């Protein structure tokens, strides 16, 4: 993905087609959360997604490398080298056949260089039919969670705002700051010179205050529910059935509906894995690759499914 800097001079050189592509990448357009909070949730959701499928790989293969490349890019190449034998490697598919699928593979790493034909002397394992990874899913939900989390943080701070103090002198303002600091620190008793504040509460005093209603600013409970809803939607997206409103007992039909709803995308991933692992086994019959998917409804029970293709 390219990075474009729009300024007054270069802006005039872009046509409407480019501007539509540039401004239409996100909906709605505008300020998007891309900071450390987004990075935190991106990393958290990525690790959460990696847990949905567990692979059993040939001896000597690095599982972390295998899963990171497979989930990140959407595919990983399996090649044979004189130095290391049969190994998985990040690769670049190229060319196209009768059905516009890539037919060749290029590996260009500091320790490995390889070029071959897919299905002949190398194989390509995919997790998605369109040769893409899951980063778009991670990015989408990480941004939503970051915006929600930021809103929760602001709501918590606003809840603490109960008083606004006014003063017609600098000394009075400093006295208010000291009092507010002691209140925020939780001191049970605060004694103030009566000269700081007279008995009457009106705007004619050197110092007076306005009492606010913290309950009107408290929306954190609603935001926390929204946060949980977004996280549950992500879990369903990657194939983890979640019960939003927990019940003491659930009907079998309800559990089946949750499992079916959550398994749609995961079924696509497993179908693609089954197909490409089988193709890999034709090229390299001596290796054995299996995986296990997480198929339990959270809070209900466990039903792990072993897949040996």
Coordinates of C-alpha atoms in Angstrom, one line a residue, residues 17 24 37 52 70 73 86 94 97-98 107 143 147 152 168 180 188 207 212 268:
X17 CA -10.8 8.3 -10.0
X24 CA -13.1 5.8 -0.2
X37 CA -4.0 1.8 21.6
X52 CA -8.4 -20.7 16.5
X70 CA 0.1 -18.2 6.7
X73 CA -0.1 -13.3 3.9
X86 CA 11.6 -29.7 2.9
X94 CA 3.6 -15.6 -10.0
X97 CA -2.8 -20.9 -15.5
X98 CA -6.1 -21.8 -17.2
X107 CA 11.6 -17.5 -2.8
X143 CA -9.7 0.3 15.2
X147 CA -12.1 4.1 19.5
X152 CA -14.4 4.7 27.9
X168 CA -11.8 36.6 40.8
X180 CA -9.5 19.9 44.4
X188 CA -12.0 12.4 54.2
X207 CA -14.8 32.1 45.3
X212 CA -22.5 19.1 38.6
X268 CA -13.9 -21.4 4.4

